[in-house]
Tab-separated table of N, CA and C and ligand atoms in Angstrom:
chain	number	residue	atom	x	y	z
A	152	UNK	N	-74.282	31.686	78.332
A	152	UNK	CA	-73.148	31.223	79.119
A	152	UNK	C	-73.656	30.332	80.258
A	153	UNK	N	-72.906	29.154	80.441
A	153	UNK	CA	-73.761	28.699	81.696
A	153	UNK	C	-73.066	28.131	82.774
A	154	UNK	N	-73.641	28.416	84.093
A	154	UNK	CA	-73.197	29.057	85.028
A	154	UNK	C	-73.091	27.755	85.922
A	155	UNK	N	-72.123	27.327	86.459
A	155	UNK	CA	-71.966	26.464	87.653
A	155	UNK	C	-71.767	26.530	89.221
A	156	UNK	N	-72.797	26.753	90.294
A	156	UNK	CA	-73.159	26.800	91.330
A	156	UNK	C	-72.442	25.738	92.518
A	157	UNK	N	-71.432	25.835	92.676
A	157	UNK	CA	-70.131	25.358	93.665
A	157	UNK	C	-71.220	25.172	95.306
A	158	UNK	N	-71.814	24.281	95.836
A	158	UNK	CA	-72.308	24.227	96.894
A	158	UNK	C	-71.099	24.784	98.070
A	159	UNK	N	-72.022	25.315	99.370
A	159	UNK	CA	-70.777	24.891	100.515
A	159	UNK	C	-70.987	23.462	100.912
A	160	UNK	N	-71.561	22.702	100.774
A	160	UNK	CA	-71.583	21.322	101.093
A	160	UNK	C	-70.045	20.871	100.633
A	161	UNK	N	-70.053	21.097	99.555
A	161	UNK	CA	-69.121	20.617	98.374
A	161	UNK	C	-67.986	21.534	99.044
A	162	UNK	N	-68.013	22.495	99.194
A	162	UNK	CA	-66.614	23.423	99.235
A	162	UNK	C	-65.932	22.374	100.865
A	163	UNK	N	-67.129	22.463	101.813
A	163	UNK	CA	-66.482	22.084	103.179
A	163	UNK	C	-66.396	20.641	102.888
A	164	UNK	N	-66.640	19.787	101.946
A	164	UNK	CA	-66.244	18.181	101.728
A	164	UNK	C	-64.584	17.963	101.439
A	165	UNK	N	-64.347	19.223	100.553
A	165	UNK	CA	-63.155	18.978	99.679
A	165	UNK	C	-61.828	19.233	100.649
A	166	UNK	N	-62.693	20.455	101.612
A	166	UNK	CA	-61.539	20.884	102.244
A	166	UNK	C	-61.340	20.181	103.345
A	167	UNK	N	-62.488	19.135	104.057
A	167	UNK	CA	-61.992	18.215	105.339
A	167	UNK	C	-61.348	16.996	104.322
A	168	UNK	N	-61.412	16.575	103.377
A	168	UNK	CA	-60.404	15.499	102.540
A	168	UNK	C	-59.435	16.230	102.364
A	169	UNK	N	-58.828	17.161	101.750
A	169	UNK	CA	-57.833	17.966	101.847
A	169	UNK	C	-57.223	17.862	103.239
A	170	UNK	N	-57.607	17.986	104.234
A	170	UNK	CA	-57.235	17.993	105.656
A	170	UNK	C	-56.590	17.030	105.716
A	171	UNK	N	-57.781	15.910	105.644
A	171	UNK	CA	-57.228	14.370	106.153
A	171	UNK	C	-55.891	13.593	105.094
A	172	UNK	N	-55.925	14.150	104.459
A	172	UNK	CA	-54.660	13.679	103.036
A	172	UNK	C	-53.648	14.722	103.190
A	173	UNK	N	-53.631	15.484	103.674
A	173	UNK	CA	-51.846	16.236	103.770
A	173	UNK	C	-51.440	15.447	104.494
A	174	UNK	N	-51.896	15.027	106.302
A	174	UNK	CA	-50.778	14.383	106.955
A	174	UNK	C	-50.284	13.210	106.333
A	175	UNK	N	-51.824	12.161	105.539
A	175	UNK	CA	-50.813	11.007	105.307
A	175	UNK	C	-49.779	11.355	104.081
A	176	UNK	N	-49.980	12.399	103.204
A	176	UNK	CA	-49.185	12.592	102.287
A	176	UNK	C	-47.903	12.844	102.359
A	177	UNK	N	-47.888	13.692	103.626
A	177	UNK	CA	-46.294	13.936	104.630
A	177	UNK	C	-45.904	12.425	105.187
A	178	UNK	N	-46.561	11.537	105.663
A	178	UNK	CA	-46.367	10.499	106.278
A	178	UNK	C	-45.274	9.747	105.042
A	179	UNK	N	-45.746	9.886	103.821
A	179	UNK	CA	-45.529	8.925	102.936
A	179	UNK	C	-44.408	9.396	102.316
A	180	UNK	N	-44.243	11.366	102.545
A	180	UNK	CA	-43.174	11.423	102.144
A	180	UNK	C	-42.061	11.516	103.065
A	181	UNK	N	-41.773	11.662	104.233
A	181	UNK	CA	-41.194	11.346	104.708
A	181	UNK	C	-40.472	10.072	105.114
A	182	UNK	N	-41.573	8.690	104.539
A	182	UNK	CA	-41.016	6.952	104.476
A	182	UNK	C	-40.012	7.371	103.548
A	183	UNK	N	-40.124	8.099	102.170
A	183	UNK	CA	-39.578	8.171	100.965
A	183	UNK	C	-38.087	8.526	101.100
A	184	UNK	N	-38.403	9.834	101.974
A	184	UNK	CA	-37.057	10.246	102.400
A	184	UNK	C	-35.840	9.540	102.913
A	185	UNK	N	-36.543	8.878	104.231
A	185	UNK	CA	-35.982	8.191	105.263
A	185	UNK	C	-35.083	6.971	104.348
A	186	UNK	N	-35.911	6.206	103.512
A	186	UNK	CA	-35.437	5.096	102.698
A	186	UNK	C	-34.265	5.645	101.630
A	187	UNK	N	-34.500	6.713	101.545
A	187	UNK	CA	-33.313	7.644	100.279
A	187	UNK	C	-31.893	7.961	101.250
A	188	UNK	N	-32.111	7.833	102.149
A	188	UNK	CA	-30.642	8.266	103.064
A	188	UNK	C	-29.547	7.183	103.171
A	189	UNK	N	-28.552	7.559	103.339
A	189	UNK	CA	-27.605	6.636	103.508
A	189	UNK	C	-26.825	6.190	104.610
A	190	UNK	N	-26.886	5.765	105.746
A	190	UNK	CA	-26.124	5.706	107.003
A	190	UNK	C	-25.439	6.544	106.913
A	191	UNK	N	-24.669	7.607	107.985
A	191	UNK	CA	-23.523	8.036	108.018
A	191	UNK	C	-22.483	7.256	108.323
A	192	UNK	N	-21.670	7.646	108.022
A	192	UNK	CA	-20.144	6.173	108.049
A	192	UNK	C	-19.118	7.255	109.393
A	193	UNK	N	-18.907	6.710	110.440
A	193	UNK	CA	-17.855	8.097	111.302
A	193	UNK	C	-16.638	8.058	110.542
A	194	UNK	N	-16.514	7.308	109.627
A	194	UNK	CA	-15.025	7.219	108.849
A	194	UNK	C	-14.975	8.520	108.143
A	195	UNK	N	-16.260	8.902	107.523
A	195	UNK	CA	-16.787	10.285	106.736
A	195	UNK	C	-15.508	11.521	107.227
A	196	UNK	N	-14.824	12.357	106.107
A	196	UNK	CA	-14.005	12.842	106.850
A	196	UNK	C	-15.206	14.265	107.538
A	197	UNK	N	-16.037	14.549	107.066
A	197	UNK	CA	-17.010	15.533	107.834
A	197	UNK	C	-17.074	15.137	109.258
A	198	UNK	N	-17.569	14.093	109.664
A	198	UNK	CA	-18.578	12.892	110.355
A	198	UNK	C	-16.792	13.196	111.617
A	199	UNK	N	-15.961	12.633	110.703
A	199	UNK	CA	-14.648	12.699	111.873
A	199	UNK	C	-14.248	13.869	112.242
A	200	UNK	N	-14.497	14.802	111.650
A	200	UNK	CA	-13.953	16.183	112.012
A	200	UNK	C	-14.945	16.552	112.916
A	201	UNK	N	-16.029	16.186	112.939
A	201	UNK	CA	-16.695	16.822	114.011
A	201	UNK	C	-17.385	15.808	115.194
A	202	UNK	N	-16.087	14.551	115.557
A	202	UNK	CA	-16.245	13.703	116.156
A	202	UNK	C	-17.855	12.583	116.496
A	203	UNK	N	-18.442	12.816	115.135
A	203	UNK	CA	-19.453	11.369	115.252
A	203	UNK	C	-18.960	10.280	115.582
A	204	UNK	N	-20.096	9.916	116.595
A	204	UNK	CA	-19.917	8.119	116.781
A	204	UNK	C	-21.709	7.589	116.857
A	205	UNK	N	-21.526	6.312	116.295
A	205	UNK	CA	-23.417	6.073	116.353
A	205	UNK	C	-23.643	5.675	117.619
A	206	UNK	N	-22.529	5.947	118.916
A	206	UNK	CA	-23.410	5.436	120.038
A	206	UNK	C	-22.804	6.638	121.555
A	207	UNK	N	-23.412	7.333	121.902
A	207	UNK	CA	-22.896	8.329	122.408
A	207	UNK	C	-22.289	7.931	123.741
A	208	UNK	N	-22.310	6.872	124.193
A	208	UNK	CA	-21.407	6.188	125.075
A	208	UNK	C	-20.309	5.902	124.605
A	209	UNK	N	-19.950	5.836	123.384
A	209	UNK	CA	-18.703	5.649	122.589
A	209	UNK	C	-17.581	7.007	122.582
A	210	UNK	N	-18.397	8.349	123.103
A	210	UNK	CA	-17.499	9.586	123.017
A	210	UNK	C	-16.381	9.552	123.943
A	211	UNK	N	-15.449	10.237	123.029
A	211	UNK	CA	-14.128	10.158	124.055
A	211	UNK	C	-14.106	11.424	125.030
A	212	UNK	N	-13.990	11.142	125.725
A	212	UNK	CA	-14.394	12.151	127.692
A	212	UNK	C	-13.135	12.904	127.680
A	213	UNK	N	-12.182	12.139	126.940
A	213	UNK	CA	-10.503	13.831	126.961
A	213	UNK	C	-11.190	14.462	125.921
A	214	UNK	N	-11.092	14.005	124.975
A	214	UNK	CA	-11.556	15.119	123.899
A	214	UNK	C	-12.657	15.979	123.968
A	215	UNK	N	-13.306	15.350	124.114
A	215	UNK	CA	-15.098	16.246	124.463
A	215	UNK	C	-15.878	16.103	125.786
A	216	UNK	N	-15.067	17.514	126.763
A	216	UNK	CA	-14.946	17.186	128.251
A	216	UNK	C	-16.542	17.633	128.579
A	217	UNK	N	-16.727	18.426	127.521
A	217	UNK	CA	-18.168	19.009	128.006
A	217	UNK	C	-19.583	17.941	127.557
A	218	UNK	N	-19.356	16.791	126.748
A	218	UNK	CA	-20.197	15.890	126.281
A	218	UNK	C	-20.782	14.899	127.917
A	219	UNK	N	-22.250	15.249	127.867
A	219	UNK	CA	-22.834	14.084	128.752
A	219	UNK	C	-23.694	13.079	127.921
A	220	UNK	N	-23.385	11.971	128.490
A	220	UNK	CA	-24.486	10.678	127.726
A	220	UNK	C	-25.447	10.925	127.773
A	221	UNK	N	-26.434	11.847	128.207
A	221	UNK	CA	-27.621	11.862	128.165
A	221	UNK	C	-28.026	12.675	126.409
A	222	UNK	N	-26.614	13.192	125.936
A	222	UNK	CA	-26.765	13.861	124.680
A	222	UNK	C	-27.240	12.917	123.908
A	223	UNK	N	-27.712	12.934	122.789
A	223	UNK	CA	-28.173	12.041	121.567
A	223	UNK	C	-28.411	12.604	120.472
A	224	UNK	N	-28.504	11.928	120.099
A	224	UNK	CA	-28.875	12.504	118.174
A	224	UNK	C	-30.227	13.113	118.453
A	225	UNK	N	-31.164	11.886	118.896
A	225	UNK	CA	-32.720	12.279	119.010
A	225	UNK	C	-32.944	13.396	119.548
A	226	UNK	N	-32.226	13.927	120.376
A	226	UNK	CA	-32.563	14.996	121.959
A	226	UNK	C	-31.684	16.640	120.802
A	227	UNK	N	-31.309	16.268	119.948
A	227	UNK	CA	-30.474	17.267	118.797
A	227	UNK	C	-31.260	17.935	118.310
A	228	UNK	N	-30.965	19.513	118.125
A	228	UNK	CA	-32.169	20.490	117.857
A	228	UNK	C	-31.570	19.987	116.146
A	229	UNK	N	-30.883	19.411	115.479
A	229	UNK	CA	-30.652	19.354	113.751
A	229	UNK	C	-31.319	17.578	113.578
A	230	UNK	N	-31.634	17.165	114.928
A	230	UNK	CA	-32.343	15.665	114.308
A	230	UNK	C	-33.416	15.732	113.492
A	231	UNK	N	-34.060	15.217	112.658
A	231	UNK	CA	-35.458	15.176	111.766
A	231	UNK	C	-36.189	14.304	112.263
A	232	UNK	N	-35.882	13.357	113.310
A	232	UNK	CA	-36.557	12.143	113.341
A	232	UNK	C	-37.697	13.176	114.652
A	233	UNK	N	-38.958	11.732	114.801
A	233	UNK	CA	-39.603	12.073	116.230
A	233	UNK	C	-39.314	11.320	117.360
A	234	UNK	N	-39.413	11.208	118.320
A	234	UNK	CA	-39.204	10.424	119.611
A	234	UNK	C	-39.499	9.146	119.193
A	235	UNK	N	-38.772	8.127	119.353
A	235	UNK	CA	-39.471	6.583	118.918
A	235	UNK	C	-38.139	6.405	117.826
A	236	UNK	N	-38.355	7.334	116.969
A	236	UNK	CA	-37.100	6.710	115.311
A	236	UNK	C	-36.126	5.966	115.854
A	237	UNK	N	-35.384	4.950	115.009
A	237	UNK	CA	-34.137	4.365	115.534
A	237	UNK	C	-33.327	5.188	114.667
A	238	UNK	N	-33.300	5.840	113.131
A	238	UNK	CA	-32.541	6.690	113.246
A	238	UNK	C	-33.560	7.754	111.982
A	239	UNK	N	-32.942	8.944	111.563
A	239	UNK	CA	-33.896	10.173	110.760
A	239	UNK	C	-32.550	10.411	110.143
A	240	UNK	N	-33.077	11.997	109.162
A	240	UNK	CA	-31.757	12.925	109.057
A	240	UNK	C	-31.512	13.681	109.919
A	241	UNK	N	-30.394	14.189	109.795
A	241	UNK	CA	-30.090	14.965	110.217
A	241	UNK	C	-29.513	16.661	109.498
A	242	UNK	N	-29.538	17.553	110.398
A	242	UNK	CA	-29.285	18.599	109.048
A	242	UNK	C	-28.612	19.304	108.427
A	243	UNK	N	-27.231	18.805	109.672
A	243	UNK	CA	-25.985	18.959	109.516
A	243	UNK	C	-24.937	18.099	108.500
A	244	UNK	N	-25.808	16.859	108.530
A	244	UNK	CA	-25.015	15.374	107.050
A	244	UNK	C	-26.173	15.559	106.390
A	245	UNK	N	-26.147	16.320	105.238
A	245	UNK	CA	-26.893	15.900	104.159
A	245	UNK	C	-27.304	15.028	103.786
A	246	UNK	N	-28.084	13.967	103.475
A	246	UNK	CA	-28.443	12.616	102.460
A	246	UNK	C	-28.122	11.693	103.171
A	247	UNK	N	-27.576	11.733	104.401
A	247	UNK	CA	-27.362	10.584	105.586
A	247	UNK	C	-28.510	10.480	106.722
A	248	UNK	N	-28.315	9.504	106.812
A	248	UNK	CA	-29.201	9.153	108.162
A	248	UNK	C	-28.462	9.176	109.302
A	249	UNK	N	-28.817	9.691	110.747
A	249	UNK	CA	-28.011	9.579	111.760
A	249	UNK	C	-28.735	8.356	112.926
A	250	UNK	N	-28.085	7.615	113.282
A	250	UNK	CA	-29.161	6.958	115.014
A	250	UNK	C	-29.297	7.595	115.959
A	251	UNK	N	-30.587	7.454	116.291
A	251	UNK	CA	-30.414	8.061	117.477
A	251	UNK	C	-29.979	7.986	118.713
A	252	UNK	N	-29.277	7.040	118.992
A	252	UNK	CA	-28.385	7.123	119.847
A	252	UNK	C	-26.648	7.812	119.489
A	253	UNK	N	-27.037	8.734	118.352
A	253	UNK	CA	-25.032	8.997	118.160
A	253	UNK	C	-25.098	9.913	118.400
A	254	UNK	N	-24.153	10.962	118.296
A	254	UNK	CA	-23.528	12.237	119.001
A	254	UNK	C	-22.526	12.319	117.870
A	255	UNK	N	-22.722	14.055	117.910
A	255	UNK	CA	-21.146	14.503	117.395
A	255	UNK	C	-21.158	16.049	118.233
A	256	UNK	N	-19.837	16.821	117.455
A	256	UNK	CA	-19.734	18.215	118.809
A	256	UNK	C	-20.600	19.458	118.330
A	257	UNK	N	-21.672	19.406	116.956
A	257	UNK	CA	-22.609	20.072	116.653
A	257	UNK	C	-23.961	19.939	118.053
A	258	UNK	N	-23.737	19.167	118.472
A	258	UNK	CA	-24.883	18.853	119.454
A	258	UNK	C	-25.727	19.756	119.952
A	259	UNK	N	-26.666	20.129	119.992
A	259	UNK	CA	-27.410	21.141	120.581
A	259	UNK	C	-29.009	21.160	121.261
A	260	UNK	N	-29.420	20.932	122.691
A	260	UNK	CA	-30.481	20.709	123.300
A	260	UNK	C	-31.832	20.659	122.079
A	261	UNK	N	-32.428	20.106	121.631
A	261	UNK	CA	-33.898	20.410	120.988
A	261	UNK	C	-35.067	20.930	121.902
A	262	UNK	N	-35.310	22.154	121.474
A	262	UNK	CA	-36.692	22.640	122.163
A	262	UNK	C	-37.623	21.854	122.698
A	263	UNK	N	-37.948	21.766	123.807
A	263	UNK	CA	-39.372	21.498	124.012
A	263	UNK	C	-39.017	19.685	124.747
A	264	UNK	N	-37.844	19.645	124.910
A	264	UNK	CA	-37.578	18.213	125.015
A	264	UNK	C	-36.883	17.920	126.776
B	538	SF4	S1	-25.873	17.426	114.590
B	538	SF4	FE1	-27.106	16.494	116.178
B	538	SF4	S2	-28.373	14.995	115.107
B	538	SF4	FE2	-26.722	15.543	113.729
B	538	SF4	S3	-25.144	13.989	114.106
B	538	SF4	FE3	-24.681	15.737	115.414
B	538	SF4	S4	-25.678	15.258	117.389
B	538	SF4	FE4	-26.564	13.907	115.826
């Protein structure tokens, strides 16, 4: 029977390439994603029922007395995007993309922000 001797040279090579290829592999799938989404439309009857607009200066102040402009999509604990995106998903519209500058009344502070 014959026997094959796996170095650690070899074991710790595979696993710092392994390292360095998950992030870009996430990188690449996440372009994939991003490009698969579809704008959200506020016409959406979801999108209207829960008062989206793509620009959160656009919210109406009778209706949503508790909304401040400083809210955003980006600053949204359901945004996907990172600081910088002009827009991500989100995880509340399925298969849509939101900007980050919109608002709806799901809104909710994101950790750490
Ligand atoms: S849930 Fe958050 S990220 Fe999604 S549309 Fe509403 S405010 Fe924007």
């Amino acid at each position: 029977m014959m026997q094959t001797k796996i170095s650690r040279r070899v074991v710790v090579k595979g696993g710092l390439i392994a390292t360095a290829l998950v992030p870009a592999i996430r990188l690449m799938h996440n372009a994939a994603l991003a490009a698969s989404l579809t704008p959200l439309d506020p016409n959406d009857p979801t999108a209207k029922s829960l008062g989206f607009v793509t620009e959160t200066a656009k919210v109406d102040a009778s209706a949503n007395p508790t909304h401040k402009p400083t809210q955003k999509c980006n600053t949204c604990a359901q945004y996907q995007g990172k600081v910088g995106d002009a827009t991500a998903a989100c995880n509340i519209f399925v298969g849509h993309s939101v900007p980050a500058s919109g608002w709806c009344k799901v809104w909710a502070q994101k950790p750490g922000i």
